[in-house]
Amino acid sequence: GRGIRGGRRRVFTYCLLDRGMFFSETGSTKAQDFTSKHAVHACGEQRVRYAGCFRIVESELGDMCLWFDNDSGTYRPDGKEIHRMKELFMLNLPGIDVHAVSPF
């Protein structure tokens, strides 16, 4: 439900490669991440389009929203075209409001 499990906000790690997008649920605190899930999702590939985390949250109006970043500690692809990642999320998740958060 609605982006929450066990009373905690669910957080997902994602990695976009030329051959697809890969993601999995991860811990919401860095202390829970002992391995780089971005590297696991990338299968060691050097060319990573985007990599970061996303969360699905409920707005004050009850609409579902997805917030994502391009802030991988293992990979830090150029965030200049983050709008393309936003478009990809919007295309694959119709009806969910998508927001990009840039750490740069």
C-alpha positions as semicolon CSV with decimal commas, in nm:
position;residue;x (nm);y (nm);z (nm)
1;G;0,000;0,000;0,000
2;R;0,050;0,344;-0,125
3;G;0,430;0,325;-0,102
4;I;0,439;0,216;0,264
5;R;0,527;-0,122;0,415
6;G;0,535;-0,186;0,788
7;G;0,478;0,183;0,857
8;R;0,791;0,282;0,660
9;R;0,827;0,449;0,323
10;R;0,947;0,201;0,056
11;V;1,262;0,299;-0,133
12;F;1,378;0,150;-0,462
13;T;1,723;0,149;-0,620
14;Y;1,726;0,169;-0,999
15;C;1,975;0,154;-1,283
16;L;1,904;0,241;-1,647
17;L;2,125;0,070;-1,904
18;D;2,103;0,056;-2,283
19;R;1,939;-0,288;-2,250
20;G;1,676;-0,196;-1,992
21;M;1,585;-0,057;-1,653
22;F;1,649;-0,268;-1,344
23;F;1,533;-0,193;-0,991
24;S;1,467;-0,350;-0,654
25;E;1,342;-0,245;-0,315
26;T;1,620;-0,128;-0,088
27;G;1,657;0,003;0,265
28;S;1,558;0,361;0,337
29;T;1,881;0,428;0,525
30;K;2,233;0,405;0,391
31;A;2,335;0,187;0,687
32;Q;2,117;-0,091;0,544
33;D;2,302;-0,094;0,210
34;F;2,624;-0,291;0,248
35;T;2,665;-0,362;-0,123
36;S;2,612;-0,140;-0,422
37;K;2,279;-0,243;-0,567
38;H;2,349;-0,013;-0,861
39;A;2,654;-0,222;-0,951
40;V;2,448;-0,541;-0,913
41;H;2,173;-0,404;-1,139
42;A;2,432;-0,285;-1,392
43;C;2,602;-0,629;-1,396
44;G;2,933;-0,443;-1,387
45;E;2,864;-0,255;-1,711
46;Q;3,057;0,068;-1,750
47;R;2,789;0,250;-1,952
48;V;2,508;0,348;-1,714
49;R;2,254;0,602;-1,836
50;Y;2,105;0,684;-1,495
51;A;2,123;0,531;-1,149
52;G;1,968;0,636;-0,823
53;C;1,668;0,583;-0,598
54;F;1,297;0,642;-0,629
55;R;1,003;0,652;-0,392
56;I;0,631;0,635;-0,457
57;V;0,442;0,866;-0,225
58;E;0,090;0,988;-0,182
59;S;0,031;1,361;-0,227
60;E;-0,184;1,566;0,007
61;L;-0,462;1,528;-0,249
62;G;-0,432;1,148;-0,246
63;D;-0,263;1,124;-0,588
64;M;0,033;0,889;-0,634
65;C;0,367;1,056;-0,708
66;L;0,709;0,916;-0,791
67;W;1,018;1,108;-0,678
68;F;1,353;0,999;-0,821
69;D;1,715;1,108;-0,825
70;N;2,030;1,037;-1,024
71;D;2,248;1,014;-0,716
72;S;2,422;0,678;-0,723
73;G;2,734;0,657;-0,512
74;T;2,876;0,394;-0,748
75;Y;2,770;0,552;-1,077
76;R;2,706;0,921;-1,119
77;P;2,592;0,968;-1,477
78;D;2,559;1,320;-1,612
79;G;2,231;1,462;-1,482
80;K;2,195;1,726;-1,755
81;E;1,928;1,527;-1,933
82;I;1,737;1,405;-1,629
83;H;1,417;1,507;-1,810
84;R;1,465;1,198;-2,031
85;M;1,456;0,972;-1,726
86;K;1,145;1,154;-1,609
87;E;0,983;1,092;-1,949
88;L;1,072;0,722;-1,926
89;F;0,908;0,689;-1,583
90;M;0,600;0,877;-1,710
91;L;0,574;0,653;-2,016
92;N;0,596;0,334;-1,809
93;L;0,384;0,451;-1,514
94;P;0,088;0,638;-1,664
95;G;-0,125;0,822;-1,414
96;I;0,157;0,873;-1,163
97;D;0,294;1,226;-1,125
98;V;0,675;1,207;-1,167
99;H;0,925;1,448;-1,008
100;A;1,301;1,460;-1,058
101;V;1,532;1,559;-0,775
102;S;1,878;1,661;-0,891
103;P;2,159;1,657;-0,635
104;F;2,366;1,887;-0,856
